[in-house]
XYZ file of C-alpha atoms in Angstrom:
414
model
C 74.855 47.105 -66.659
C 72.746 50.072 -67.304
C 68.868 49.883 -68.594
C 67.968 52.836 -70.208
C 64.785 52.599 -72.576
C 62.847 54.747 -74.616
C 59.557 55.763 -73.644
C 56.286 57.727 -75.199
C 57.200 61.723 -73.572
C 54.448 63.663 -73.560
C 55.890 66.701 -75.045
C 54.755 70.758 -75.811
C 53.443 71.779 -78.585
C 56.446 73.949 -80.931
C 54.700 76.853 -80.633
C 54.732 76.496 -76.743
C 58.095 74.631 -75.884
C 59.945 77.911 -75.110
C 57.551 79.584 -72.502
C 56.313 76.588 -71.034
C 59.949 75.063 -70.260
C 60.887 76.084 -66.583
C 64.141 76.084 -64.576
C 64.055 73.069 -62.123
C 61.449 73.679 -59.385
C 64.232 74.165 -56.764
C 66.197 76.822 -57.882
C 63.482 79.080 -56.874
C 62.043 80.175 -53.152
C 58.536 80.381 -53.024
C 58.451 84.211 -53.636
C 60.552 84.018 -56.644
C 57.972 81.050 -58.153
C 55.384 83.583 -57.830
C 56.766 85.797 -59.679
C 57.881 83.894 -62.473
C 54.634 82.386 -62.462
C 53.362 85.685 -62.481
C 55.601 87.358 -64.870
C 54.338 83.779 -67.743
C 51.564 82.267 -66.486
C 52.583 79.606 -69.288
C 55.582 78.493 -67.692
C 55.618 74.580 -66.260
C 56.730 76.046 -63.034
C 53.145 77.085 -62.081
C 52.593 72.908 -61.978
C 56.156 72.237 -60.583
C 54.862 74.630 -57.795
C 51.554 74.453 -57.621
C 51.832 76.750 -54.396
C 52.244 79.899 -56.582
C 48.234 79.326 -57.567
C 47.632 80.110 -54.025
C 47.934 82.569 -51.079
C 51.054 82.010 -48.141
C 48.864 81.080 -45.567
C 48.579 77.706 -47.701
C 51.906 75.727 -47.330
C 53.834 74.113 -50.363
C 53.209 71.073 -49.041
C 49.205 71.193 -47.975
C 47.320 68.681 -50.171
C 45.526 70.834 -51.980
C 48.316 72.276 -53.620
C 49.219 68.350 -54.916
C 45.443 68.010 -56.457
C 46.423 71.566 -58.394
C 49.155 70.814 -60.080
C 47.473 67.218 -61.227
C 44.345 69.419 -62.327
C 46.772 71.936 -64.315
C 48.817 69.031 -66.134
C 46.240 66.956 -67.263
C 44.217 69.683 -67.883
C 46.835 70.900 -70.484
C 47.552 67.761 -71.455
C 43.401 67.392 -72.710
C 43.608 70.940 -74.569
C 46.337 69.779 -76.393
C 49.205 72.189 -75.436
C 51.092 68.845 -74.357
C 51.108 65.975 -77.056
C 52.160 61.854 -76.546
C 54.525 60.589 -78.628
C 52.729 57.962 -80.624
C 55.923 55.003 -80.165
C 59.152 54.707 -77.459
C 61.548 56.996 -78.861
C 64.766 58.658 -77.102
C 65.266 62.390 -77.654
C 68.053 64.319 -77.980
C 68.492 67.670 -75.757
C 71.123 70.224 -77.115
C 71.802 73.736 -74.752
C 74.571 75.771 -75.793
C 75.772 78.488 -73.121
C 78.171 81.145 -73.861
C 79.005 79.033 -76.963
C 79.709 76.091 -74.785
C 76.899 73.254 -76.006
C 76.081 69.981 -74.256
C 73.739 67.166 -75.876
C 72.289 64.553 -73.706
C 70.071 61.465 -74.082
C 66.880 61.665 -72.961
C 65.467 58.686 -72.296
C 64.175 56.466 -68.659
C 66.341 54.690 -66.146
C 65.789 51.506 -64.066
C 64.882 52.326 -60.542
C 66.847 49.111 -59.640
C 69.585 50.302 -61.450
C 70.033 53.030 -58.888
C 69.301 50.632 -55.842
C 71.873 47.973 -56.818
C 74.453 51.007 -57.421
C 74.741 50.879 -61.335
C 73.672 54.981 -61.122
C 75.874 56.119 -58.662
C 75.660 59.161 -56.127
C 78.006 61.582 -54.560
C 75.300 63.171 -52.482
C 73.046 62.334 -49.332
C 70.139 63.394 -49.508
C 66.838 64.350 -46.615
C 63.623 62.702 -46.544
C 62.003 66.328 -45.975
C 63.026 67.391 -49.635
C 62.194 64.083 -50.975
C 58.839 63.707 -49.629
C 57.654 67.141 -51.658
C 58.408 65.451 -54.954
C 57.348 62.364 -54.085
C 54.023 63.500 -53.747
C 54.474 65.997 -56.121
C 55.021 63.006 -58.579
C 52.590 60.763 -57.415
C 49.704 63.334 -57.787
C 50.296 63.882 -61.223
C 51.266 60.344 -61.917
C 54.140 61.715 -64.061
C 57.458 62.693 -63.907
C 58.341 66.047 -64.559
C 61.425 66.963 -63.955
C 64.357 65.158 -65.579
C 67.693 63.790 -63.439
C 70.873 64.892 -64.842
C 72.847 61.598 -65.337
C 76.964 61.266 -67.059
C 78.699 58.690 -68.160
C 82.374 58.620 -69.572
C 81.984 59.583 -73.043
C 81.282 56.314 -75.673
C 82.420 56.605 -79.155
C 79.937 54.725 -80.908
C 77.157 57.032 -78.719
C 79.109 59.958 -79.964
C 78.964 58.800 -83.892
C 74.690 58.351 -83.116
C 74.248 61.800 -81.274
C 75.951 63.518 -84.203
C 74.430 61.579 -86.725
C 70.796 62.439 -85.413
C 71.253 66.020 -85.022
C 71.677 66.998 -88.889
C 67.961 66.472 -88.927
C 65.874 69.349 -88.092
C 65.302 69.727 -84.476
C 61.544 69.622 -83.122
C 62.606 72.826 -80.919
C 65.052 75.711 -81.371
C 64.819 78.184 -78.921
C 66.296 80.554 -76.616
C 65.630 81.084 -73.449
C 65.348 84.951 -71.683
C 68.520 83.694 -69.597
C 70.336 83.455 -73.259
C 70.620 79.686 -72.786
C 69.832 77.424 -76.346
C 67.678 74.479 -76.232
C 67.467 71.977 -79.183
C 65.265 68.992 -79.185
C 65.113 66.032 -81.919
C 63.571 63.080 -81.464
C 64.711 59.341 -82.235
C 62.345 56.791 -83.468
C 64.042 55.007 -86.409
C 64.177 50.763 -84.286
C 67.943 50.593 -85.845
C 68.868 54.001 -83.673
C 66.671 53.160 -80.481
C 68.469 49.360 -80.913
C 72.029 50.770 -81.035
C 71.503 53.276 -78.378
C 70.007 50.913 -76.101
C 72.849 48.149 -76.309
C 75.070 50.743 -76.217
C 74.242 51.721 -72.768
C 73.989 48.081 -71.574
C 77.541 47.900 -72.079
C 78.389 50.467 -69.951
C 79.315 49.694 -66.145
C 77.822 53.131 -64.146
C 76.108 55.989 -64.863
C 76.426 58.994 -62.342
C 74.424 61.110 -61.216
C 75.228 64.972 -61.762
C 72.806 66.758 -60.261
C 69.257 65.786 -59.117
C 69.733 63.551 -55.939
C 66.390 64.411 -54.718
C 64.773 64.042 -57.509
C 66.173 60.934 -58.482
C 65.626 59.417 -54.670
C 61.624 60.719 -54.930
C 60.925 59.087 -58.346
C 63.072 55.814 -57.179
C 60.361 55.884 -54.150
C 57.209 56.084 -56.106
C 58.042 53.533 -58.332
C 59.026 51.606 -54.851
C 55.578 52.334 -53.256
C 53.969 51.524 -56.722
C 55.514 48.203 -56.421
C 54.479 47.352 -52.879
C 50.443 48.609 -54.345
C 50.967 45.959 -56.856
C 52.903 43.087 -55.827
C 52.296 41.044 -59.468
C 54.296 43.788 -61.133
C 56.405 42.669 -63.944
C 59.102 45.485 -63.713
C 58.164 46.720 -66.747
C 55.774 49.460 -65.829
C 56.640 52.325 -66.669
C 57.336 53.298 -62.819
C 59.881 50.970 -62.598
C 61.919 54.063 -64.456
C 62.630 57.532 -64.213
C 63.225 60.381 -66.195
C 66.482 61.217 -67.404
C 69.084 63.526 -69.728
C 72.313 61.454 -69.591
C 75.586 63.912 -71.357
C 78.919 62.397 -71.650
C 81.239 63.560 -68.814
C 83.359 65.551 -71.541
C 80.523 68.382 -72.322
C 80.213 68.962 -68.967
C 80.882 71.790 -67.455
C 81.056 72.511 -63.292
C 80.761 75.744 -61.809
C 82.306 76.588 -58.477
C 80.446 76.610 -55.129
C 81.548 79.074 -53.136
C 81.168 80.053 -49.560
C 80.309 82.778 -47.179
C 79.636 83.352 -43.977
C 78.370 85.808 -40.849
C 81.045 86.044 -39.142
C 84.509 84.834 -37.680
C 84.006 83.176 -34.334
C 84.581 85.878 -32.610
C 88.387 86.318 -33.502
C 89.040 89.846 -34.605
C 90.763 89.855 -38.503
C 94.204 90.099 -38.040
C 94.146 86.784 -35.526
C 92.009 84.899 -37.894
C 94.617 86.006 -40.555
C 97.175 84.286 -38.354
C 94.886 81.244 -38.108
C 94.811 80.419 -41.653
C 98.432 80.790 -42.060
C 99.098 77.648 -39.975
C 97.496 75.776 -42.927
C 97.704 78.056 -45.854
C 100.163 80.700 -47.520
C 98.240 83.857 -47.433
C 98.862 86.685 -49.755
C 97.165 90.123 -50.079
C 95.413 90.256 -53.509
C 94.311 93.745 -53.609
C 90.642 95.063 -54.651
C 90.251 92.608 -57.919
C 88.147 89.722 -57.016
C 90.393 86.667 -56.658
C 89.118 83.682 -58.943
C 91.358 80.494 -58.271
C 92.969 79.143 -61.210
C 93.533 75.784 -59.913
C 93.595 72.857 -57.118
C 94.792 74.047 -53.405
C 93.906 77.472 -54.236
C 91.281 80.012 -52.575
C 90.086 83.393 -52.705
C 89.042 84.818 -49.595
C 87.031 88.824 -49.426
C 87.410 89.996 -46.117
C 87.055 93.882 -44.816
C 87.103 95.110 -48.259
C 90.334 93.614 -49.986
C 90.383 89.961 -51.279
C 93.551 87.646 -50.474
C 95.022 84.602 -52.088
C 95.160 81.308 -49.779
C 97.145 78.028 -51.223
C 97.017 75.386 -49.724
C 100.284 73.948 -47.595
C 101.083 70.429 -48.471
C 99.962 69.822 -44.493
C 96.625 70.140 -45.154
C 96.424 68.564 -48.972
C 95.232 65.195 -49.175
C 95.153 62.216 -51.688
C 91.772 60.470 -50.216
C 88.667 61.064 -52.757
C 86.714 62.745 -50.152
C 89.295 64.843 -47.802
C 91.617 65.613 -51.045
C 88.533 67.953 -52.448
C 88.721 71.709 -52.024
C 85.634 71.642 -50.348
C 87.050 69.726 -47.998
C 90.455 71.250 -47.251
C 88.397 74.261 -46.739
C 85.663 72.864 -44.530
C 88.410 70.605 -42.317
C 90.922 73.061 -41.688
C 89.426 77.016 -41.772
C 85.129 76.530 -41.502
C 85.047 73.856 -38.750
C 88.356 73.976 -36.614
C 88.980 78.151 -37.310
C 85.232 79.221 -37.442
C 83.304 76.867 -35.519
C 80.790 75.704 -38.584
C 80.427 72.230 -37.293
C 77.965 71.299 -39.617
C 77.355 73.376 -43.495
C 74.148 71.518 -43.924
C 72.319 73.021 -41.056
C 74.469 75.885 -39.285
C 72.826 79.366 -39.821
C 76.503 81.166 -40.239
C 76.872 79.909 -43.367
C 75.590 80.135 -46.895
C 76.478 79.117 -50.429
C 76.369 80.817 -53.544
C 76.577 78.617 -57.014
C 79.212 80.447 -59.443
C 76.882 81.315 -62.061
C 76.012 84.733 -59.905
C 79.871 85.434 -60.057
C 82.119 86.927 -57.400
C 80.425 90.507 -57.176
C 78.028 88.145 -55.545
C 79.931 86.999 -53.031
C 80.890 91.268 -52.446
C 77.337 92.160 -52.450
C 76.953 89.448 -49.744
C 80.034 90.606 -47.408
C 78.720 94.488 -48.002
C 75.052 93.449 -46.803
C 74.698 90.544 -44.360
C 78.128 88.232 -43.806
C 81.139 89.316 -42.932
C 83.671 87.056 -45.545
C 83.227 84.891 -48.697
C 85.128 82.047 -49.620
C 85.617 81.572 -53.381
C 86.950 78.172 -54.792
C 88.142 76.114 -57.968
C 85.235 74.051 -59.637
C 85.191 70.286 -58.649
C 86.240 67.865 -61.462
C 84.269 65.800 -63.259
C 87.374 63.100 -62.323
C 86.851 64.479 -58.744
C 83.189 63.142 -59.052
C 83.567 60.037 -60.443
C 86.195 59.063 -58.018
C 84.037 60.152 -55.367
C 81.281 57.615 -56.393
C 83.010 54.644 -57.354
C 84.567 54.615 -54.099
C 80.907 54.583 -52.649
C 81.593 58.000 -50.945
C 79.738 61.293 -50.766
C 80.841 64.386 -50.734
C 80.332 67.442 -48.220
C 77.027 69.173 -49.577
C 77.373 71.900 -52.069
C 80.547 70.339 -53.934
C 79.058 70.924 -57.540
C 77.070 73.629 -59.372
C 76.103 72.458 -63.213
C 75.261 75.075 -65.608
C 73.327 75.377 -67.791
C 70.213 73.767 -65.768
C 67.529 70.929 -67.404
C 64.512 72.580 -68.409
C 61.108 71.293 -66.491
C 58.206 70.668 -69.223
C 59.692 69.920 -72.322
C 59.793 65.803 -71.326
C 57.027 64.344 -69.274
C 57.141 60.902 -68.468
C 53.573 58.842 -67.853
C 53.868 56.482 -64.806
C 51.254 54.662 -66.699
C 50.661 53.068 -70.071
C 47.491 54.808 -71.396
């Protein structure tokens, strides 16, 4: 069963929570890190990417850049502008986005809970990506960035969350993207008892977003191991930071697609194409949102179109029964020649918090149609990983994103 513990955060000072916490390191290109860095030299994404402190002829992943972001934390950490908690406690992180408002756990997870398959994936992920973060993470000998884990929502975790939030939170702020973020922290033994017997109870945790973060800091604490073969499994890098939200104050954002162009077939044949799979109806200028399973908006030479899904192509495997799926098995590969999402150059995805004028903008500048879909399901998810499955890349977009810097978690007991 799950092992999730409390542990000593170092956390910001009130008065500098809200411009030090960052969006996660990887929503950004390097370019747009420099900026933000630029634009608040506070924020934790000048340590996240420690790049942004130097010129582009250094690259993200040159040593130096490592040693920086080590010298910036712990520098911060000495001037005070980052505190240690003085006992384990668990925390409690509230964001509330357009009214919507999730509250997660925050609190460490077993490494070996991940290997033996108690957190569960849906995603593969590539050892390029994870080696930045692994040495990212082994630098600064802390984790930084927290992994977004659910679980099916618990009762009795429910009564505790509620319970601890009529206290005054240690943060209330808002963000410049409009998004809330609440903090309180947990240290009365009777709470951290019943939280943490609580979670051994329960069979999987999942993990929502985060796979290669969650793979690097699994690694370190790995290598860590192999340095010191008398470890107990204790240590604190036998554990990883985490926010874990109950799967019912969740809320997925669709993923949509677009791409450069339509295999050379001219738009009234590929028109024809799609109707061997899909009932295809002119929807006029108004951008075309689905409003539910089987169902597709497509923008192509200026009008968008309604596709649903024939029951030919539907499916009721975990994997192939996902919209991403029908989509990528029966128009992307066989229609438009997009072998592979992950690493063919004709295609690109864009997460449905930039909206479907997006996905317009796009087809007006530099592709020549955009896919948009209906959000995968939580359900969908956990289906997905309890059959020990993955699914295609780009299935889920969570919003509102963890912030970076407002939980640090010591790989060492100091």
């Amino acid at each position: 069963m799950a092992e999730i513990k409390p542990f000593r955060a170092y956390r910001p000072r009130a008065d500098l929570a809200g411009r030090i916490a960052a969006l996660p390191y990887d929503v950004y290109n390097r370019e747009e890190a420099c900026r933000e860095v630029e634009k608040n030299p506070d924020s934790f994404l000048a340590i996240d990417r420690a790049e942004t402190g130097f010129g582009p002829e250094v690259d993200t992943c040159d040593p130096r850049v490592y040693k920086r972001a080590a010298e910036l934390l712990w520098s911060q950490i000495q001037e005070g502008r980052f505190v240690q908690e003085e006992t384990p406690c668990y925390y409690l992180y509230e964001q509330i986005m357009d009214g919507a408002s999730q509250t997660g756990i925050v609190a460490c997870a077993s490494i070996d809970d991940y290997s033996t398959g108690v957190i569960k994936k849906h995603e593969n992920t590539r050892a390029e990506k994870e080696k930045d973060r692994i040495c990212h993470v082994d630098a600064c000998n802390m984790q930084t960035g927290p992994i977004f884990l659910t679980y099916r929502a618990n009762d009795t975790l429910r009564e505790i969350v509620a319970s601890a939030k009529e206290s005054e939170p240690a943060y209330d702020f808002t963000a410049p993207d409009g998004v809330v973020h609440r903090v309180w922290v947990i240290s009365e033994e009777k709470k951290i008892a019943e939280i943490k017997k609580t979670f051994a109870a329960i069979p999987s945790l999942y993990i929502a977003d985060g796979h290669h973060r969650c793979a690097s800091a699994v690694r370190v604490g790995q290598m860590r191991r192999q340095a010191h073969p008398d470890f107990t499994g204790q240590e604190e890098y036998n554990y990883f930071l985490s926010v874990l939200f109950p799967d019912d104050e969740l809320h997925i954002l669709d993923y949509n697609r677009v791409v450069k162009d339509l295999n050379g077939l001219e738009p009234e044949d590929f028109l024809k194409k799609l109707e061997e799979g899909f009932t295809v109806k002119k929807w006029g200028k108004t951008p075309c949102k689905p409003d539910k399973k089987g169902s597709f908006g497509m923008y192509l030479e200026g009008d968008w179109y309604l596709l649903t899904a024939k029951e030919t192509v539907k499916s009721k495997d975990a994997v192939a029964g996902l919209d991403v799926s029908i989509l990528q098995n029966h128009v992307l590969e066989p229609i438009l020649g997009i072998q592979d999402p992950k690493t063919d150059k004709r295609i690109d995805f864009v997460g449905g918090i930039r909206g479907l004028g997006e996905l317009e903008r796009r087809v007006h500048t530099d592709m020549k149609a955009a896919f948009s879909l209906y959000p995968t399901s939580i359900e969908e998810l956990f289906a997905v990983a309890d059959a020990g499955r993955l699914m295609p890349p780009k299935s889920t977009w969570f919003e509102p994103k963890l912030r970076s810097g407002l939980f640090l978690h010591d790989l060492e007991i100091r």
